PDB file of C-alpha atoms in Angstrom:
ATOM      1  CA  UNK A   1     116.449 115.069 101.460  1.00 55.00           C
ATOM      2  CA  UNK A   2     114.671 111.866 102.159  1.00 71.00           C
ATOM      3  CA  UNK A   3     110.770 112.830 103.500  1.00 80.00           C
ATOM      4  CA  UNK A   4     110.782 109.659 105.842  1.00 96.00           C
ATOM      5  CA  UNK A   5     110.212 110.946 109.764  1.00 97.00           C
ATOM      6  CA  UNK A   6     112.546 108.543 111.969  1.00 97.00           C
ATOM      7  CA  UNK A   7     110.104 107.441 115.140  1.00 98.00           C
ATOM      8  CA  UNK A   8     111.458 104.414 116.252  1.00 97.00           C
ATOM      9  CA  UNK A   9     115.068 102.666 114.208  1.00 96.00           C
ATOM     10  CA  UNK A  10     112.492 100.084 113.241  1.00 97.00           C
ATOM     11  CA  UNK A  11     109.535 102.396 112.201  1.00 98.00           C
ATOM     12  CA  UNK A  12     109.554 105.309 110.367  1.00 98.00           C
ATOM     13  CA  UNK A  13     106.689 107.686 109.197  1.00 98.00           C
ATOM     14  CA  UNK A  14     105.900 109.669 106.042  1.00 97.00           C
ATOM     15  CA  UNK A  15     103.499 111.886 103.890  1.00 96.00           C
ATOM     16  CA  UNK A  16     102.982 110.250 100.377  1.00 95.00           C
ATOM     17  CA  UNK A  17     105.868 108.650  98.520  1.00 96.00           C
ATOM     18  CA  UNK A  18     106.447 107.955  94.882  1.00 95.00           C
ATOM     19  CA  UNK A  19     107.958 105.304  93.227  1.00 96.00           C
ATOM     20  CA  UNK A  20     111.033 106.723  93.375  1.00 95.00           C
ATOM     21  CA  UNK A  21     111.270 107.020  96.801  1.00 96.00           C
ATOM     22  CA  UNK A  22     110.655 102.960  97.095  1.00 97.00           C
ATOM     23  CA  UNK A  23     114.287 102.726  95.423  1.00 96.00           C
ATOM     24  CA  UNK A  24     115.529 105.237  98.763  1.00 96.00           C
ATOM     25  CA  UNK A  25     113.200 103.314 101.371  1.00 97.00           C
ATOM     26  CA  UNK A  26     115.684 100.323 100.403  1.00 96.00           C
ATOM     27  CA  UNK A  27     118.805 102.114 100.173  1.00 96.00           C
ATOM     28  CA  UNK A  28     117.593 102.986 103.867  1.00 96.00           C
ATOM     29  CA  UNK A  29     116.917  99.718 104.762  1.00 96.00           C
ATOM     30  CA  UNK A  30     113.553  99.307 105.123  1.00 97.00           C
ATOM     31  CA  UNK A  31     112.359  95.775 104.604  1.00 98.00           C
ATOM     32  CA  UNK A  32     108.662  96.760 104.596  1.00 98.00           C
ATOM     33  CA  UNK A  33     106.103  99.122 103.322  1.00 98.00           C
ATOM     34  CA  UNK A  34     102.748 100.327 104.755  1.00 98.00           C
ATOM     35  CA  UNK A  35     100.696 102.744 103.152  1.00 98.00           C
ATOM     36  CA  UNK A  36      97.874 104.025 105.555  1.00 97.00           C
ATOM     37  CA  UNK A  37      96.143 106.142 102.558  1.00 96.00           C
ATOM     38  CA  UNK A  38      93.098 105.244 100.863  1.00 95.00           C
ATOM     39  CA  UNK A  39      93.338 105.739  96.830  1.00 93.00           C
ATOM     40  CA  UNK A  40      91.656 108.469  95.818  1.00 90.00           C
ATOM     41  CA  UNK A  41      92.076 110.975  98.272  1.00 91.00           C
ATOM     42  CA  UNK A  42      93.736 113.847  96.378  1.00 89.00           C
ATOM     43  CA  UNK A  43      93.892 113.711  92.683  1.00 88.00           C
ATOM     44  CA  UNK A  44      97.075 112.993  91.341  1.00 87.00           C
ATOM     45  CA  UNK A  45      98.426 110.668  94.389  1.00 92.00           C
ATOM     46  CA  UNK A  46     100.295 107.301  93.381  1.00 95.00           C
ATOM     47  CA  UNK A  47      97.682 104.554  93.795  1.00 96.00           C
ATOM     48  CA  UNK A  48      98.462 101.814  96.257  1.00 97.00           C
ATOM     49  CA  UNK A  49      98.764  99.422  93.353  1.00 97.00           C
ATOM     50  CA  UNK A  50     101.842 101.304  91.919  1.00 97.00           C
ATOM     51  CA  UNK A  51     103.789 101.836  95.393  1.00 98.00           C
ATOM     52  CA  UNK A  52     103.109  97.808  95.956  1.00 98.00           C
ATOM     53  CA  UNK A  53     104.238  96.603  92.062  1.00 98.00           C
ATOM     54  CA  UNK A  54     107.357  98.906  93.106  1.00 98.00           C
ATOM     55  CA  UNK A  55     108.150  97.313  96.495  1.00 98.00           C
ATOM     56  CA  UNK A  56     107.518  93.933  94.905  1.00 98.00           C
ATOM     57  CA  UNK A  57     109.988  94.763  92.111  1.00 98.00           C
ATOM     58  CA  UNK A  58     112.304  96.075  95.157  1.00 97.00           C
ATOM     59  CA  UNK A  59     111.813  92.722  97.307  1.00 97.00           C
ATOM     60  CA  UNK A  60     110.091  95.007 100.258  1.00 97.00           C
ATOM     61  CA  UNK A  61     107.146  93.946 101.663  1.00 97.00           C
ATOM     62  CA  UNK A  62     103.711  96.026 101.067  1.00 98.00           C
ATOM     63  CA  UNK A  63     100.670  96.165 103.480  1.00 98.00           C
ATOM     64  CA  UNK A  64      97.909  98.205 102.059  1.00 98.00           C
ATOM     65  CA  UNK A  65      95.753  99.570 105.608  1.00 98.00           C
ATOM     66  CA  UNK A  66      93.593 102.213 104.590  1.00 97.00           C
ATOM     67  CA  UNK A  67      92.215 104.831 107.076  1.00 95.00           C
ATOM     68  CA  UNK A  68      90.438 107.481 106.045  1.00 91.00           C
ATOM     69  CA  UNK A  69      88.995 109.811 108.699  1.00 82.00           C
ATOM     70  CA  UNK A  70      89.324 108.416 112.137  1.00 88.00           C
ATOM     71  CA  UNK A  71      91.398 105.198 112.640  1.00 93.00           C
ATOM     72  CA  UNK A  72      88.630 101.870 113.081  1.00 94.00           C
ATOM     73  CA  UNK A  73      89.541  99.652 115.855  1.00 92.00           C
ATOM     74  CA  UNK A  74      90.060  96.967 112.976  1.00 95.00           C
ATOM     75  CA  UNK A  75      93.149  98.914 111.814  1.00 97.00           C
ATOM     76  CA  UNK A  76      94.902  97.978 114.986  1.00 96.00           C
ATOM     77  CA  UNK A  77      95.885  94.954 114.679  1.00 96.00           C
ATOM     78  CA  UNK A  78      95.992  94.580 111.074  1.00 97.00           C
ATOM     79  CA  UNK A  79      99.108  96.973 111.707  1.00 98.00           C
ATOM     80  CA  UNK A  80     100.298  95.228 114.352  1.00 97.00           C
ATOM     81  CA  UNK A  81     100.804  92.140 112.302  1.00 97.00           C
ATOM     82  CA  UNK A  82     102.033  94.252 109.839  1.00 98.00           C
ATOM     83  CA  UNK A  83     104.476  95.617 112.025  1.00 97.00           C
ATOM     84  CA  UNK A  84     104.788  92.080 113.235  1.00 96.00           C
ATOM     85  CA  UNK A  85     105.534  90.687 110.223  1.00 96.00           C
ATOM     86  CA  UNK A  86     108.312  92.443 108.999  1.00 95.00           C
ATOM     87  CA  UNK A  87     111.842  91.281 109.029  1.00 94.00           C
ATOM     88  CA  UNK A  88     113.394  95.022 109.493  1.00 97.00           C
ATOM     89  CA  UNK A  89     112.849  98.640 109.439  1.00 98.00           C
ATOM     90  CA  UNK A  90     109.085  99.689 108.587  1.00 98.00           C
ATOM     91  CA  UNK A  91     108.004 102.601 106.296  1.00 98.00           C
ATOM     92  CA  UNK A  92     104.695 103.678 106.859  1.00 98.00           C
ATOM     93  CA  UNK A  93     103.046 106.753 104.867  1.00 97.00           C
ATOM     94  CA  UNK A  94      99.599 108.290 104.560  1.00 96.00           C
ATOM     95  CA  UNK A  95      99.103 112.274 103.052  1.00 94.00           C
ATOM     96  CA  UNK A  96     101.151 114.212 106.429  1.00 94.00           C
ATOM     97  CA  UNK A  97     102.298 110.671 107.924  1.00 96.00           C
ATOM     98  CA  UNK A  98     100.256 111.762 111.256  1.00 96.00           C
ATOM     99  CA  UNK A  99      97.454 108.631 110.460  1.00 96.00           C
ATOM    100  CA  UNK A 100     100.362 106.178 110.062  1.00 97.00           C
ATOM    101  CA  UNK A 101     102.270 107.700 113.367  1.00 98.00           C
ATOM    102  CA  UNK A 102      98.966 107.427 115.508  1.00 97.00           C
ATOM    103  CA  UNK A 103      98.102 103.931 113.922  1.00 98.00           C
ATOM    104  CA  UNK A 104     101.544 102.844 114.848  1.00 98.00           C
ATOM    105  CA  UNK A 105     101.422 104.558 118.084  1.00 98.00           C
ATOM    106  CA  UNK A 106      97.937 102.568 119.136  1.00 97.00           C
ATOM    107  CA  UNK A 107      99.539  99.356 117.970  1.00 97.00           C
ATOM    108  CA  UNK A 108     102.295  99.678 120.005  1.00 97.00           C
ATOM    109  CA  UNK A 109      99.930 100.263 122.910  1.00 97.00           C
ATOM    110  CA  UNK A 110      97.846  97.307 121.753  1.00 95.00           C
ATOM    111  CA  UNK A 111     101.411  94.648 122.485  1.00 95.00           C
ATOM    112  CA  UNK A 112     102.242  96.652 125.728  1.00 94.00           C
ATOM    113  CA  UNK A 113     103.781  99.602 124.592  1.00 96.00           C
ATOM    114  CA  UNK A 114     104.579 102.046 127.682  1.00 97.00           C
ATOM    115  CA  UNK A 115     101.773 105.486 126.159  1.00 97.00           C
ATOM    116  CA  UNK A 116     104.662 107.861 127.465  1.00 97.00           C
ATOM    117  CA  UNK A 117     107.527 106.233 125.609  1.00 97.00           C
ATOM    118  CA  UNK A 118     105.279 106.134 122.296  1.00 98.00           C
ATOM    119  CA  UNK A 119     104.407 110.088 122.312  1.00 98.00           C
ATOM    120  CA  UNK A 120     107.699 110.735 123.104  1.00 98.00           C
ATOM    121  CA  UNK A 121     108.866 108.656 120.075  1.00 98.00           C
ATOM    122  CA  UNK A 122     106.173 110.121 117.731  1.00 97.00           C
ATOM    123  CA  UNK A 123     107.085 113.532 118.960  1.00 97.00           C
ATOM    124  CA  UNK A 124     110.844 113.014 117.780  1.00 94.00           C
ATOM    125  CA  UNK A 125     109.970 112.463 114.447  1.00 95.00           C
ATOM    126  CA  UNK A 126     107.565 115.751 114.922  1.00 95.00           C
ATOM    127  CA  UNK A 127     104.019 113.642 115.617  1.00 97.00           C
ATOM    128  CA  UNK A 128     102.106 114.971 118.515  1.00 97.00           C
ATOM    129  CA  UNK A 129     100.762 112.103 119.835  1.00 97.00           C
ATOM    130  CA  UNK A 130      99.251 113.800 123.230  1.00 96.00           C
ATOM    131  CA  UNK A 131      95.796 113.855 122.087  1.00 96.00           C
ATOM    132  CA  UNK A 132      95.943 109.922 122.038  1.00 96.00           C
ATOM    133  CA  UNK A 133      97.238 109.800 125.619  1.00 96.00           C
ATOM    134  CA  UNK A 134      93.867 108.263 127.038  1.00 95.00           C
ATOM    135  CA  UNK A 135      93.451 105.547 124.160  1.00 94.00           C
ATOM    136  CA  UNK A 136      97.196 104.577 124.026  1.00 96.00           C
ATOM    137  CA  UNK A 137      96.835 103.887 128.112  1.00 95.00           C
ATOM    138  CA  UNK A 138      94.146 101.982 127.832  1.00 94.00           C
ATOM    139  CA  UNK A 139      95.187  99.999 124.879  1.00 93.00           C
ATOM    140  CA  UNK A 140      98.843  99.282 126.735  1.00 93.00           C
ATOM    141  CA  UNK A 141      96.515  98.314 129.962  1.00 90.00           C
ATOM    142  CA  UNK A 142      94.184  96.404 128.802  1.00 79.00           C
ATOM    143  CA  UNK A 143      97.036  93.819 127.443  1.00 69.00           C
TER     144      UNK A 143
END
């Protein structure tokens, strides 16, 4: 069973992958890669470097946004060109997939995104997005 977390049919969400799960991200369709998790985090985890070399080898597209802790207002539109940039489904993973959901989610909200329709979407793929309410509102507003 594939560990990606369908959000959106052009963005989905998910804890950690491995190289082998590059190979099922295209057999998916995804067209693009983002990984959300610094290296380093927990010992053992598959480096940036080697989920990128495997995209490349894949022909998917690989965006390296690290967050760790609390997501920097930089972050937010790095992933919106990210998101931006892709020609097709989007695969975004941190450690739970909750930092790549809630990065999404605030990107969204940075292009217009209606805040209701984006909790609702994280919440499908089982993201509670609630507690970002306030930000993702102002965000979509201030557009």
């Amino acid at each position: 069973m594939s560990p990606f977390r369908t959000i959106t049919p052009n963005f989905s969400a998910s804890p950690q992958i491995s190289v082998a799960d590059v190979a099922q991200a295209v057999r998916d369709g995804f067209t693009a890669v983002i990984c959300n998790r610094p290296d380093h985090e927990d010992m053992g985890q598959v480096s940036a470097q080697e989920i990128a070399k495997a995209c490349a080898e894949h022909g998917l597209s690989f965006t390296h946004i690290p967050i760790a802790g609390g997501i920097p207002e930089e972050a937010v539109p790095l992933m919106r060109e990210a998101l931006a940039a892709s020609t097709g489904p989007v695969l975004a993973y941190c450690r739970s997939g909750t930092r790549s959901t809630n990065l999404w989610a605030l990107a969204e909200a940075s292009a217009g995104g209606n805040p209701e329709e984006l909790v609702e979407a994280g919440g499908r793929g089982g993201y509670d997005l609630r507690g970002l309410m306030p930000l993702l509102r102002s965000l979509s507003q201030a557009r």
